[in-house]
Amino acid sequence: MTDARHIRVATDDAEYDIVVGEGVLDSCGHLLRELSTAERIALITDTSVGDMYGHKVSALLASAGFEVHAFSIAPGESSKNWAVAGELLEAMAHEGLERGDLVVALGGGVVGDLAGFVAATYLRGVAFAQIPTTLLGQVDSSIGGKTGVDLRAGKNLAGAFKQPILVISDPEVLVTLPSAEWQSGLAEVAKSAVISSEEFLDWLEANASALADREPATVLEAVRRCAAFKAGVVSADERESGVRECLNFGHTLGHAIEKVAGYGVYSHGHAVAEGMRFAARLSVECAQASVAFVARQDALLDALGLPAITERFEPDALAEALRSDKKVRSGVTRWVLVDGPGMWRCLAVADSTVAEHLEAWAAAKRSE
Ligand SMILES: NC(=O)c1ccc[n+]([C@@H]2O[C@H](COP(=O)([O-])OP(=O)(O)OC[C@H]3O[C@@H](n4cnc5c(N)ncnc54)[C@H](O)[C@@H]3O)[C@@H](O)[C@H]2O)c1
């Protein structure tokens, strides 16, 4: 095992560590036992992750003296709903889990969001830990305590802030990740670098092809850097009333693309990367970004294996999807825009300006 690094998150409500290291999964029982006197653990995973890592994690937790109750959901976003959360709560009650027990999420963002929500509501709240197994989970979703489920009206519309007591991120588990899931995580790495600092962006540019090739030391360093960046952001703003909004960079148009193209046509990461390309272009007019910055970010996304989407979307359909986004306040869409590396701001942009840019963006695709 490489040296595990402990990255501290400190919000108004809680303090906890993100432990990042190759092979750190082997220490999960011991790490959780240091923090918890629970008798039982509800180990929540999905069936794919459970088949790969569930048996090993159960055994490690049991050897640390926990009685393990394992619960599996079907993989994918369609499980992140009210009904599945209810089934998990019923099953935990049926098995007699108590107030002092612990919920552990083993999986990607879906499992983490759902298990966190279950932990926030079971017996009005029990302790919770995260073992993220996707790149997106390790660089983003496991950190910061946003938990929840989707409603028919939209994604993540019901939930709770519930900080974990520990996050255990072992990049070794990422070797089994399918390429679309890898892409989704890479887009979050790129986003973190661009909005974090010139230094992080320089590092990512220098290491983009090694990261795209999943070179282990580079993956480890990327996870550490992103975890440290997100830890800093959520420590400063747990409830997204300020600086945490920066994490939405690229997501405004990204979500609209996913919706208009049909969910699953593009990976979430591919859509976010396209959203970053668009937001950078909008930033040239509405913020202080230079054309050179736009080209620099385009080159980085290309090098990471997140190519520009060439599909010619109907600008009106995207504008309509943007209007239904959560980030619309009083009919005005808020955009995270950038002045340059590490310099971002959140601005309300008039629909007419966005429409002009969508037209220009679509026209550029037509001429490609
Ligand atoms: N809470 C937050 O702050 C936050 C932030 C970003 C995203 N999210 C949420 O995260 C979710 C997406 O998470 P995700 O991208 O991790 O998707 P996911 O949890 O659906 O996992 C993607 C797929 O990868 C599989 N998988 C997971 N780990 C694996 C591994 N090591 N090897 C092989 N296969 C593996 C899963 O079974 C699943 O099929 C969305 O619901 C999104 O809303 C939450």
CSV table of N, CA and C in Angstrom, one decimal, residues 180-274:
chain,number,residue,atom,x,y,z
A,180,ALA,N,-17.1,4.6,-20.2
A,180,ALA,CA,-18.1,5.7,-20.1
A,180,ALA,C,-18.1,6.3,-18.7
A,181,GLU,N,-17.9,5.4,-17.7
A,181,GLU,CA,-17.9,5.8,-16.3
A,181,GLU,C,-16.5,6.6,-16.0
A,182,TRP,N,-15.5,6.1,-16.6
A,182,TRP,CA,-14.2,6.7,-16.5
A,182,TRP,C,-14.3,8.2,-17.1
A,183,GLN,N,-14.9,8.3,-18.2
A,183,GLN,CA,-15.1,9.6,-18.9
A,183,GLN,C,-15.8,10.6,-17.9
A,184,SER,N,-16.9,10.0,-17.3
A,184,SER,CA,-17.6,10.9,-16.4
A,184,SER,C,-16.8,11.5,-15.3
A,185,GLY,N,-15.9,10.7,-14.7
A,185,GLY,CA,-15.0,11.1,-13.7
A,185,GLY,C,-14.0,12.1,-14.3
A,186,LEU,N,-13.4,11.8,-15.5
A,186,LEU,CA,-12.4,12.7,-16.1
A,186,LEU,C,-12.9,14.1,-16.2
A,187,ALA,N,-14.2,14.2,-16.6
A,187,ALA,CA,-14.8,15.6,-16.8
A,187,ALA,C,-14.8,16.4,-15.5
A,188,GLU,N,-15.0,15.7,-14.4
A,188,GLU,CA,-15.0,16.3,-13.1
A,188,GLU,C,-13.6,16.7,-12.7
A,189,VAL,N,-12.6,15.9,-13.1
A,189,VAL,CA,-11.2,16.2,-12.9
A,189,VAL,C,-10.8,17.5,-13.6
A,190,ALA,N,-11.2,17.5,-14.9
A,190,ALA,CA,-10.9,18.7,-15.7
A,190,ALA,C,-11.6,20.0,-15.1
A,191,LYS,N,-12.9,19.8,-14.7
A,191,LYS,CA,-13.6,20.9,-14.2
A,191,LYS,C,-12.8,21.4,-12.9
A,192,SER,N,-12.5,20.5,-12.0
A,192,SER,CA,-11.8,20.9,-10.8
A,192,SER,C,-10.5,21.7,-11.1
A,193,ALA,N,-9.7,21.2,-12.1
A,193,ALA,CA,-8.5,21.8,-12.4
A,193,ALA,C,-8.7,23.2,-12.9
A,194,VAL,N,-9.7,23.4,-13.8
A,194,VAL,CA,-9.9,24.7,-14.5
A,194,VAL,C,-10.3,25.7,-13.4
A,195,ILE,N,-11.2,25.3,-12.5
A,195,ILE,CA,-11.8,26.3,-11.6
A,195,ILE,C,-10.9,26.4,-10.3
A,196,SER,N,-10.0,25.5,-10.2
A,196,SER,CA,-9.1,25.5,-8.9
A,196,SER,C,-8.0,26.5,-9.0
A,197,SER,N,-7.0,26.2,-10.0
A,197,SER,CA,-5.8,27.1,-10.0
A,197,SER,C,-5.0,26.8,-11.3
A,198,GLU,N,-4.2,27.8,-11.6
A,198,GLU,CA,-3.3,27.7,-12.7
A,198,GLU,C,-2.4,26.4,-12.5
A,199,GLU,N,-1.9,26.3,-11.3
A,199,GLU,CA,-1.0,25.2,-11.0
A,199,GLU,C,-1.6,23.8,-11.2
A,200,PHE,N,-2.9,23.6,-10.8
A,200,PHE,CA,-3.6,22.3,-11.0
A,200,PHE,C,-3.8,22.1,-12.5
A,201,LEU,N,-4.2,23.2,-13.2
A,201,LEU,CA,-4.4,23.1,-14.6
A,201,LEU,C,-3.1,22.7,-15.4
A,202,ASP,N,-2.0,23.4,-15.0
A,202,ASP,CA,-0.7,23.0,-15.6
A,202,ASP,C,-0.4,21.5,-15.3
A,203,TRP,N,-0.6,21.1,-14.1
A,203,TRP,CA,-0.3,19.7,-13.8
A,203,TRP,C,-1.2,18.7,-14.7
A,204,LEU,N,-2.5,19.1,-14.8
A,204,LEU,CA,-3.3,18.2,-15.6
A,204,LEU,C,-3.0,18.2,-17.0
A,205,GLU,N,-2.6,19.4,-17.6
A,205,GLU,CA,-2.1,19.4,-19.0
A,205,GLU,C,-0.9,18.5,-19.2
A,206,ALA,N,0.0,18.6,-18.2
A,206,ALA,CA,1.2,17.8,-18.4
A,206,ALA,C,1.0,16.3,-18.2
A,207,ASN,N,-0.1,15.9,-17.5
A,207,ASN,CA,-0.4,14.5,-17.2
A,207,ASN,C,-1.7,14.0,-17.9
A,208,ALA,N,-2.2,14.7,-18.8
A,208,ALA,CA,-3.5,14.3,-19.4
A,208,ALA,C,-3.5,13.0,-20.1
A,209,SER,N,-2.4,12.7,-20.8
A,209,SER,CA,-2.5,11.4,-21.5
A,209,SER,C,-2.2,10.3,-20.6
A,210,ALA,N,-1.4,10.5,-19.6
A,210,ALA,CA,-1.2,9.4,-18.5
A,210,ALA,C,-2.5,9.2,-17.8
A,211,LEU,N,-3.2,10.2,-17.5
A,211,LEU,CA,-4.5,10.0,-16.8
A,211,LEU,C,-5.5,9.3,-17.7
A,212,ALA,N,-5.6,9.7,-19.0
A,212,ALA,CA,-6.5,9.1,-19.9
A,212,ALA,C,-6.1,7.6,-20.1
A,213,ASP,N,-4.8,7.3,-19.9
A,213,ASP,CA,-4.4,5.9,-20.0
A,213,ASP,C,-4.5,5.2,-18.6
A,214,ARG,N,-5.0,5.9,-17.6
A,214,ARG,CA,-5.2,5.3,-16.3
A,214,ARG,C,-3.9,4.9,-15.6
A,215,GLU,N,-2.8,5.6,-15.9
A,215,GLU,CA,-1.5,5.3,-15.3
A,215,GLU,C,-1.7,5.5,-13.7
A,216,PRO,N,-1.4,4.4,-12.9
A,216,PRO,CA,-1.8,4.4,-11.5
A,216,PRO,C,-1.3,5.6,-10.7
A,217,ALA,N,0.0,6.0,-10.8
A,217,ALA,CA,0.5,7.1,-10.0
A,217,ALA,C,-0.3,8.4,-10.3
A,218,THR,N,-0.6,8.5,-11.6
A,218,THR,CA,-1.3,9.8,-12.1
A,218,THR,C,-2.7,9.8,-11.6
A,219,VAL,N,-3.4,8.6,-11.6
A,219,VAL,CA,-4.7,8.5,-11.1
A,219,VAL,C,-4.8,8.9,-9.7
A,220,LEU,N,-3.8,8.3,-8.9
A,220,LEU,CA,-3.8,8.6,-7.5
A,220,LEU,C,-3.6,10.1,-7.2
A,221,GLU,N,-2.7,10.7,-7.9
A,221,GLU,CA,-2.4,12.1,-7.7
A,221,GLU,C,-3.7,13.0,-8.1
A,222,ALA,N,-4.4,12.5,-9.2
A,222,ALA,CA,-5.6,13.3,-9.6
A,222,ALA,C,-6.6,13.2,-8.6
A,223,VAL,N,-6.8,12.0,-8.0
A,223,VAL,CA,-7.9,11.8,-7.0
A,223,VAL,C,-7.5,12.7,-5.7
A,224,ARG,N,-6.2,12.6,-5.4
A,224,ARG,CA,-5.8,13.5,-4.2
A,224,ARG,C,-6.0,14.9,-4.4
A,225,ARG,N,-5.7,15.4,-5.6
A,225,ARG,CA,-5.8,16.8,-5.9
A,225,ARG,C,-7.3,17.2,-5.9
A,226,CYS,N,-8.1,16.4,-6.5
A,226,CYS,CA,-9.5,16.8,-6.6
A,226,CYS,C,-10.2,16.7,-5.3
A,227,ALA,N,-9.8,15.7,-4.5
A,227,ALA,CA,-10.4,15.5,-3.2
A,227,ALA,C,-10.0,16.7,-2.3
A,228,ALA,N,-8.8,17.1,-2.4
A,228,ALA,CA,-8.3,18.3,-1.6
A,228,ALA,C,-9.1,19.6,-2.0
A,229,PHE,N,-9.2,19.7,-3.3
A,229,PHE,CA,-10.0,20.9,-3.9
A,229,PHE,C,-11.4,20.9,-3.4
A,230,LYS,N,-12.1,19.7,-3.5
A,230,LYS,CA,-13.5,19.7,-3.1
A,230,LYS,C,-13.6,19.9,-1.6
A,231,ALA,N,-12.7,19.3,-0.9
A,231,ALA,CA,-12.7,19.4,0.6
A,231,ALA,C,-12.7,20.9,1.0
A,232,GLY,N,-11.8,21.6,0.3
A,232,GLY,CA,-11.7,23.1,0.6
A,232,GLY,C,-13.0,23.8,0.2
A,233,VAL,N,-13.6,23.5,-0.9
A,233,VAL,CA,-14.8,24.2,-1.3
A,233,VAL,C,-16.0,23.9,-0.4
A,234,VAL,N,-16.2,22.6,0.0
A,234,VAL,CA,-17.3,22.3,0.9
A,234,VAL,C,-17.1,22.8,2.3
A,235,SER,N,-15.8,22.8,2.7
A,235,SER,CA,-15.5,23.3,4.0
A,235,SER,C,-15.9,24.8,4.1
A,236,ALA,N,-15.7,25.5,3.0
A,236,ALA,CA,-16.0,26.9,3.0
A,236,ALA,C,-17.5,27.2,2.8
A,237,ASP,N,-18.2,26.3,2.2
A,237,ASP,CA,-19.6,26.5,1.9
A,237,ASP,C,-20.3,25.2,1.8
A,238,GLU,N,-20.8,24.7,2.9
A,238,GLU,CA,-21.4,23.4,3.0
A,238,GLU,C,-22.7,23.3,2.1
A,239,ARG,N,-23.5,24.4,2.2
A,239,ARG,CA,-24.8,24.3,1.6
A,239,ARG,C,-25.1,25.0,0.3
A,240,GLU,N,-24.0,25.2,-0.4
A,240,GLU,CA,-24.1,25.9,-1.7
A,240,GLU,C,-24.8,27.2,-1.7
A,241,SER,N,-24.4,28.0,-0.7
A,241,SER,CA,-24.9,29.4,-0.8
A,241,SER,C,-23.9,30.4,-1.3
A,242,GLY,N,-22.7,29.8,-1.7
A,242,GLY,CA,-21.7,30.7,-2.2
A,242,GLY,C,-20.7,30.0,-3.1
A,243,VAL,N,-19.5,29.8,-2.5
A,243,VAL,CA,-18.4,29.3,-3.3
A,243,VAL,C,-18.7,27.9,-3.9
A,244,ARG,N,-19.5,27.1,-3.3
A,244,ARG,CA,-19.8,25.7,-3.8
A,244,ARG,C,-20.4,25.7,-5.2
A,245,GLU,N,-21.1,26.8,-5.5
A,245,GLU,CA,-21.7,27.0,-6.8
A,245,GLU,C,-20.7,26.7,-8.0
A,246,CYS,N,-19.4,27.0,-7.7
A,246,CYS,CA,-18.4,26.8,-8.7
A,246,CYS,C,-18.3,25.4,-9.3
A,247,LEU,N,-18.8,24.5,-8.5
A,247,LEU,CA,-18.7,23.1,-8.9
A,247,LEU,C,-19.7,22.8,-10.0
A,248,ASN,N,-20.6,23.7,-10.3
A,248,ASN,CA,-21.5,23.5,-11.4
A,248,ASN,C,-20.9,24.0,-12.8
A,249,PHE,N,-19.7,24.4,-12.8
A,249,PHE,CA,-19.1,24.8,-14.1
A,249,PHE,C,-19.2,23.6,-15.1
A,250,GLY,N,-19.8,24.0,-16.3
A,250,GLY,CA,-20.0,23.0,-17.3
A,250,GLY,C,-21.2,22.2,-17.2
A,251,HIS,N,-21.9,22.2,-16.0
A,251,HIS,CA,-23.0,21.4,-15.8
A,251,HIS,C,-24.3,22.0,-16.3
A,252,THR,N,-24.4,23.3,-16.5
A,252,THR,CA,-25.6,23.9,-16.9
A,252,THR,C,-26.0,23.4,-18.3
A,253,LEU,N,-25.1,23.7,-19.3
A,253,LEU,CA,-25.4,23.1,-20.6
A,253,LEU,C,-25.3,21.6,-20.7
A,254,GLY,N,-24.4,21.1,-19.9
A,254,GLY,CA,-24.2,19.6,-19.9
A,254,GLY,C,-25.5,18.9,-19.6
A,255,HIS,N,-26.2,19.3,-18.5
A,255,HIS,CA,-27.5,18.7,-18.2
A,255,HIS,C,-28.5,18.8,-19.3
A,256,ALA,N,-28.5,20.0,-20.0
A,256,ALA,CA,-29.4,20.3,-21.1
A,256,ALA,C,-29.1,19.3,-22.2
A,257,ILE,N,-27.8,19.1,-22.5
A,257,ILE,CA,-27.4,18.2,-23.6
A,257,ILE,C,-27.9,16.8,-23.3
A,258,GLU,N,-27.7,16.4,-22.0
A,258,GLU,CA,-28.1,15.0,-21.7
A,258,GLU,C,-29.6,14.8,-21.9
A,259,LYS,N,-30.4,15.9,-21.5
A,259,LYS,CA,-31.8,15.8,-21.6
A,259,LYS,C,-32.3,15.8,-23.0
A,260,VAL,N,-31.7,16.7,-23.9
A,260,VAL,CA,-32.2,16.8,-25.3
A,260,VAL,C,-31.7,15.6,-26.1
A,261,ALA,N,-30.5,15.2,-25.9
A,261,ALA,CA,-30.0,14.0,-26.6
A,261,ALA,C,-30.7,12.7,-26.2
A,262,GLY,N,-31.2,12.7,-25.0
A,262,GLY,CA,-31.8,11.5,-24.4
A,262,GLY,C,-30.7,10.9,-23.5
A,263,TYR,N,-31.2,10.6,-22.2
A,263,TYR,CA,-30.2,10.2,-21.2
A,263,TYR,C,-29.5,8.9,-21.7
A,264,GLY,N,-28.2,8.9,-21.5
A,264,GLY,CA,-27.4,7.7,-21.9
A,264,GLY,C,-26.8,7.7,-23.2
A,265,VAL,N,-27.3,8.7,-24.1
A,265,VAL,CA,-26.7,8.8,-25.4
A,265,VAL,C,-25.2,9.3,-25.3
A,266,TYR,N,-25.0,10.3,-24.5
A,266,TYR,CA,-23.6,10.7,-24.1
A,266,TYR,C,-23.4,10.4,-22.7
A,267,SER,N,-22.2,10.0,-22.3
A,267,SER,CA,-21.9,9.9,-20.9
A,267,SER,C,-22.1,11.2,-20.2
A,268,HIS,N,-22.4,11.2,-18.9
A,268,HIS,CA,-22.5,12.5,-18.2
A,268,HIS,C,-21.3,13.3,-18.4
A,269,GLY,N,-20.1,12.7,-18.3
A,269,GLY,CA,-18.8,13.4,-18.4
A,269,GLY,C,-18.7,14.0,-19.8
A,270,HIS,N,-19.1,13.3,-20.8
A,270,HIS,CA,-18.9,13.9,-22.2
A,270,HIS,C,-19.8,15.1,-22.3
A,271,ALA,N,-21.0,15.0,-21.8
A,271,ALA,CA,-21.9,16.2,-21.8
A,271,ALA,C,-21.4,17.4,-21.0
A,272,VAL,N,-20.8,17.1,-19.8
A,272,VAL,CA,-20.3,18.1,-19.0
A,272,VAL,C,-19.1,18.8,-19.7
A,273,ALA,N,-18.2,18.0,-20.3
A,273,ALA,CA,-17.1,18.5,-21.1
A,273,ALA,C,-17.6,19.5,-22.2
A,274,GLU,N,-18.6,19.1,-22.9
A,274,GLU,CA,-19.2,20.0,-23.9
A,274,GLU,C,-19.7,21.3,-23.2
